PDB file of C-alpha atoms in Angstrom:
ATOM      1  CA  MET A  18      -0.751 -10.284  32.779  1.00 50.00           C
ATOM      2  CA  LYS A  19      -1.952 -13.240  34.774  1.00 73.00           C
ATOM      3  CA  LEU A  20      -5.258 -14.293  33.262  1.00 86.00           C
ATOM      4  CA  ASP A  21      -5.706 -16.616  36.265  1.00 87.00           C
ATOM      5  CA  ASP A  22      -6.545 -13.587  38.403  1.00 93.00           C
ATOM      6  CA  ILE A  23      -9.012 -12.023  35.943  1.00 96.00           C
ATOM      7  CA  LEU A  24     -12.552 -13.397  36.142  1.00 96.00           C
ATOM      8  CA  ALA A  25     -15.728 -13.240  34.093  1.00 96.00           C
ATOM      9  CA  ILE A  26     -18.915 -13.657  36.119  1.00 95.00           C
ATOM     10  CA  GLY A  27     -22.129 -14.795  34.478  1.00 93.00           C
ATOM     11  CA  GLY A  28     -24.806 -12.101  34.584  1.00 91.00           C
ATOM     12  CA  LYS A  29     -22.347  -9.342  35.536  1.00 93.00           C
ATOM     13  CA  PRO A  30     -20.918  -6.872  33.008  1.00 92.00           C
ATOM     14  CA  GLY A  31     -17.181  -6.433  32.607  1.00 94.00           C
ATOM     15  CA  LEU A  32     -14.320  -8.310  34.183  1.00 96.00           C
ATOM     16  CA  PHE A  33     -13.193  -8.721  37.759  1.00 97.00           C
ATOM     17  CA  LYS A  34      -9.865  -9.096  39.528  1.00 96.00           C
ATOM     18  CA  LEU A  35      -9.663 -11.833  42.138  1.00 95.00           C
ATOM     19  CA  VAL A  36      -8.883 -10.265  45.521  1.00 96.00           C
ATOM     20  CA  LYS A  37      -9.100 -13.345  47.738  1.00 95.00           C
ATOM     21  CA  ALA A  38     -10.952 -16.586  48.268  1.00 92.00           C
ATOM     22  CA  THR A  39     -13.419 -16.833  51.148  1.00 90.00           C
ATOM     23  CA  ARG A  40     -15.342 -19.705  52.708  1.00 91.00           C
ATOM     24  CA  GLN A  41     -18.495 -18.700  50.836  1.00 91.00           C
ATOM     25  CA  GLY A  42     -16.871 -17.927  47.475  1.00 93.00           C
ATOM     26  CA  VAL A  43     -14.507 -15.181  46.352  1.00 94.00           C
ATOM     27  CA  LEU A  44     -14.021 -11.467  46.857  1.00 96.00           C
ATOM     28  CA  VAL A  45     -13.585  -9.643  43.553  1.00 97.00           C
ATOM     29  CA  GLU A  46     -12.900  -6.107  42.386  1.00 97.00           C
ATOM     30  CA  SER A  47     -14.518  -4.752  39.235  1.00 97.00           C
ATOM     31  CA  LEU A  48     -12.136  -3.519  36.549  1.00 96.00           C
ATOM     32  CA  LEU A  49     -14.847  -1.068  35.454  1.00 93.00           C
ATOM     33  CA  ASP A  50     -15.392   0.863  38.687  1.00 94.00           C
ATOM     34  CA  GLN A  51     -12.956  -0.735  41.225  1.00 95.00           C
ATOM     35  CA  LYS A  52     -15.840  -1.669  43.550  1.00 96.00           C
ATOM     36  CA  ARG A  53     -15.392  -4.823  45.580  1.00 97.00           C
ATOM     37  CA  MET A  54     -18.090  -7.438  46.068  1.00 95.00           C
ATOM     38  CA  PRO A  55     -18.408 -10.999  47.317  1.00 95.00           C
ATOM     39  CA  VAL A  56     -19.354 -13.689  44.790  1.00 95.00           C
ATOM     40  CA  SER A  57     -21.020 -16.911  45.883  1.00 94.00           C
ATOM     41  CA  GLN A  58     -19.613 -20.352  45.113  1.00 91.00           C
ATOM     42  CA  ARG A  59     -22.796 -20.995  43.140  1.00 92.00           C
ATOM     43  CA  ALA A  60     -22.140 -18.146  40.695  1.00 94.00           C
ATOM     44  CA  ASP A  61     -20.935 -18.882  37.174  1.00 95.00           C
ATOM     45  CA  VAL A  62     -17.311 -17.694  37.496  1.00 94.00           C
ATOM     46  CA  SER A  63     -14.649 -18.343  34.841  1.00 94.00           C
ATOM     47  CA  ALA A  64     -10.994 -17.376  34.915  1.00 94.00           C
ATOM     48  CA  LEU A  65      -9.909 -15.946  31.561  1.00 95.00           C
ATOM     49  CA  SER A  66      -7.043 -18.459  31.575  1.00 94.00           C
ATOM     50  CA  ASP A  67      -9.655 -21.250  31.329  1.00 95.00           C
ATOM     51  CA  ILE A  68     -11.322 -19.776  28.229  1.00 95.00           C
ATOM     52  CA  ALA A  69     -10.285 -20.780  24.714  1.00 96.00           C
ATOM     53  CA  ILE A  70     -11.372 -19.995  21.146  1.00 97.00           C
ATOM     54  CA  TYR A  71     -12.238 -22.800  18.761  1.00 96.00           C
ATOM     55  CA  THR A  72     -10.070 -23.129  15.678  1.00 96.00           C
ATOM     56  CA  TYR A  73     -10.326 -25.848  13.055  1.00 95.00           C
ATOM     57  CA  GLU A  74      -7.316 -27.662  14.525  1.00 94.00           C
ATOM     58  CA  GLU A  75      -7.382 -26.947  18.268  1.00 94.00           C
ATOM     59  CA  GLU A  76      -8.708 -24.735  21.012  1.00 96.00           C
ATOM     60  CA  LEU A  77      -6.499 -21.654  21.314  1.00 96.00           C
ATOM     61  CA  PRO A  78      -6.197 -20.226  24.859  1.00 96.00           C
ATOM     62  CA  LEU A  79      -7.526 -16.694  25.253  1.00 95.00           C
ATOM     63  CA  GLY A  80      -4.098 -15.412  26.292  1.00 93.00           C
ATOM     64  CA  GLU A  81      -2.604 -16.507  22.970  1.00 94.00           C
ATOM     65  CA  VAL A  82      -5.520 -14.962  21.074  1.00 95.00           C
ATOM     66  CA  TYR A  83      -4.926 -11.670  22.894  1.00 93.00           C
ATOM     67  CA  ASP A  84      -1.173 -11.848  22.170  1.00 92.00           C
ATOM     68  CA  ARG A  85      -1.915 -12.217  18.444  1.00 93.00           C
ATOM     69  CA  LEU A  86      -4.464  -9.409  18.586  1.00 94.00           C
ATOM     70  CA  PHE A  87      -2.021  -7.146  20.422  1.00 93.00           C
ATOM     71  CA  GLU A  88       0.628  -7.782  17.764  1.00 93.00           C
ATOM     72  CA  LYS A  89      -1.862  -7.188  14.934  1.00 93.00           C
ATOM     73  CA  LEU A  90      -2.990  -3.880  16.443  1.00 93.00           C
ATOM     74  CA  GLU A  91       0.544  -2.886  17.467  1.00 89.00           C
ATOM     75  CA  GLY A  92      -0.624  -2.193  20.999  1.00 85.00           C
ATOM     76  CA  ALA A  93      -3.771  -0.243  20.074  1.00 90.00           C
ATOM     77  CA  LYS A  94      -7.325  -0.937  21.193  1.00 91.00           C
ATOM     78  CA  ALA A  95      -9.608  -3.224  19.185  1.00 92.00           C
ATOM     79  CA  LEU A  96     -12.628  -1.988  17.297  1.00 89.00           C
ATOM     80  CA  ASP A  97     -15.653  -0.759  19.243  1.00 91.00           C
ATOM     81  CA  VAL A  98     -18.135  -3.641  19.484  1.00 91.00           C
ATOM     82  CA  LYS A  99     -21.063  -1.272  19.978  1.00 92.00           C
ATOM     83  CA  LYS A 100     -20.465   0.310  16.569  1.00 93.00           C
ATOM     84  CA  ALA A 101     -19.331  -2.774  14.634  1.00 94.00           C
ATOM     85  CA  SER A 102     -21.642  -5.195  12.849  1.00 94.00           C
ATOM     86  CA  GLY A 103     -21.367  -8.947  13.174  1.00 94.00           C
ATOM     87  CA  ASP A 104     -19.747  -9.110   9.732  1.00 95.00           C
ATOM     88  CA  ASP A 105     -17.183  -6.482  10.783  1.00 95.00           C
ATOM     89  CA  LEU A 106     -16.320  -8.513  13.899  1.00 96.00           C
ATOM     90  CA  ARG A 107     -15.922 -11.736  11.898  1.00 96.00           C
ATOM     91  CA  GLU A 108     -13.784 -10.038   9.259  1.00 96.00           C
ATOM     92  CA  PHE A 109     -11.581  -8.482  11.935  1.00 95.00           C
ATOM     93  CA  MET A 110     -11.226 -11.826  13.727  1.00 96.00           C
ATOM     94  CA  SER A 111     -10.191 -13.487  10.449  1.00 95.00           C
ATOM     95  CA  SER A 112      -7.493 -10.849   9.951  1.00 94.00           C
ATOM     96  CA  PHE A 113      -5.416 -12.107  12.889  1.00 94.00           C
ATOM     97  CA  LEU A 114      -6.834 -15.615  13.479  1.00 95.00           C
ATOM     98  CA  PRO A 115      -7.814 -16.924  10.027  1.00 95.00           C
ATOM     99  CA  ASP A 116      -8.416 -20.506  11.161  1.00 95.00           C
ATOM    100  CA  TYR A 117     -10.976 -19.767  13.897  1.00 96.00           C
ATOM    101  CA  ASP A 118     -14.066 -21.982  13.650  1.00 96.00           C
ATOM    102  CA  GLU A 119     -16.745 -19.675  12.272  1.00 95.00           C
ATOM    103  CA  GLU A 120     -19.525 -22.173  13.018  1.00 95.00           C
ATOM    104  CA  ARG A 121     -18.725 -22.599  16.716  1.00 96.00           C
ATOM    105  CA  VAL A 122     -17.591 -19.043  17.509  1.00 96.00           C
ATOM    106  CA  TYR A 123     -20.697 -16.860  17.556  1.00 96.00           C
ATOM    107  CA  THR A 124     -20.979 -13.103  17.154  1.00 95.00           C
ATOM    108  CA  SER A 125     -21.784 -12.844  20.881  1.00 95.00           C
ATOM    109  CA  HIS A 126     -18.460 -14.547  21.642  1.00 95.00           C
ATOM    110  CA  LEU A 127     -16.613 -12.071  19.431  1.00 96.00           C
ATOM    111  CA  LYS A 128     -18.308  -9.144  21.163  1.00 96.00           C
ATOM    112  CA  LYS A 129     -17.119 -10.421  24.545  1.00 95.00           C
ATOM    113  CA  LEU A 130     -13.661 -11.191  23.187  1.00 96.00           C
ATOM    114  CA  PHE A 131     -13.111  -7.667  21.846  1.00 96.00           C
ATOM    115  CA  SER A 132     -14.847  -5.811  24.677  1.00 95.00           C
ATOM    116  CA  TRP A 133     -12.775  -7.735  27.238  1.00 96.00           C
ATOM    117  CA  TYR A 134      -9.613  -6.984  25.245  1.00 95.00           C
ATOM    118  CA  ASN A 135     -10.459  -3.263  25.253  1.00 95.00           C
ATOM    119  CA  LEU A 136     -11.152  -3.324  29.003  1.00 95.00           C
ATOM    120  CA  LEU A 137      -7.856  -5.093  29.702  1.00 94.00           C
ATOM    121  CA  HIS A 138      -6.132  -2.562  27.427  1.00 93.00           C
ATOM    122  CA  GLU A 139      -7.667   0.374  29.338  1.00 93.00           C
ATOM    123  CA  CYS A 140      -6.488  -1.145  32.629  1.00 92.00           C
ATOM    124  CA  ASP A 141      -3.017  -1.793  31.148  1.00 90.00           C
ATOM    125  CA  LEU A 142      -3.252  -5.513  31.922  1.00 89.00           C
ATOM    126  CA  LEU A 143      -2.307  -6.903  28.521  1.00 83.00           C
ATOM    127  CA  ASN A 144       0.827  -8.983  28.089  1.00 63.00           C
ATOM    128  CA  ARG A 145       3.025  -7.567  25.449  1.00 57.00           C
ATOM    129  CA  PRO A 146       4.922 -10.237  23.501  1.00 49.00           C
ATOM    130  CA  ASP A 147       8.235  -8.468  24.261  1.00 53.00           C
ATOM    131  CA  ASP A 148       7.419  -8.640  28.011  1.00 50.00           C
ATOM    132  CA  LYS A 149       7.531 -12.436  27.867  1.00 48.00           C
ATOM    133  CA  ALA A 150      10.899 -12.357  26.133  1.00 46.00           C
ATOM    134  CA  ALA A 151      12.244  -9.954  28.757  1.00 45.00           C
ATOM    135  CA  GLU A 152      11.029 -12.188  31.604  1.00 46.00           C
ATOM    136  CA  ALA A 153      12.515 -15.433  30.228  1.00 45.00           C
ATOM    137  CA  PRO A 154      16.246 -14.472  30.338  1.00 47.00           C
ATOM    138  CA  ALA A 155      15.879 -13.105  33.865  1.00 43.00           C
ATOM    139  CA  GLU A 156      14.425 -16.424  35.056  1.00 44.00           C
ATOM    140  CA  GLU A 157      17.156 -18.428  33.279  1.00 45.00           C
ATOM    141  CA  SER A 158      19.963 -16.320  34.759  1.00 43.00           C
ATOM    142  CA  SER A 159      18.629 -16.778  38.292  1.00 43.00           C
ATOM    143  CA  GLU A 160      18.503 -20.565  37.775  1.00 46.00           C
ATOM    144  CA  GLU A 161      22.078 -20.633  36.472  1.00 46.00           C
ATOM    145  CA  SER A 162      23.403 -18.750  39.503  1.00 43.00           C
ATOM    146  CA  GLU A 163      22.100 -21.371  41.947  1.00 43.00           C
TER     147      GLU A 163
END
């Protein structure tokens, strides 16, 4: 999965796939309903690759957090944020990322984190750790043949 192409837009629910850049902003497609819409340059748009989670030692990129979560869940979906309490979300987060900064990562952040994970899972856009391993030898072999 290329998190560079997946966007979160302030004030809009869900996630969006970047279709193309325009002079006025970007054209995106919703992962929820596959509808396309233009987004102004003034909108609060963040690529998921630019988002990180605070830990006590560093900021961990969202892609790495999702890789750890995927491994923990063995490819299953995360818990349902609509049914889980804040304590449940924090406990679950601690189960796969024990050193996350509990003071700077709010419950609202955890809700987004897990709801986005579930949406990416439904759309089959999650990187599986074994996918990265499979890609690496193929790239090395093509470099060696040159």
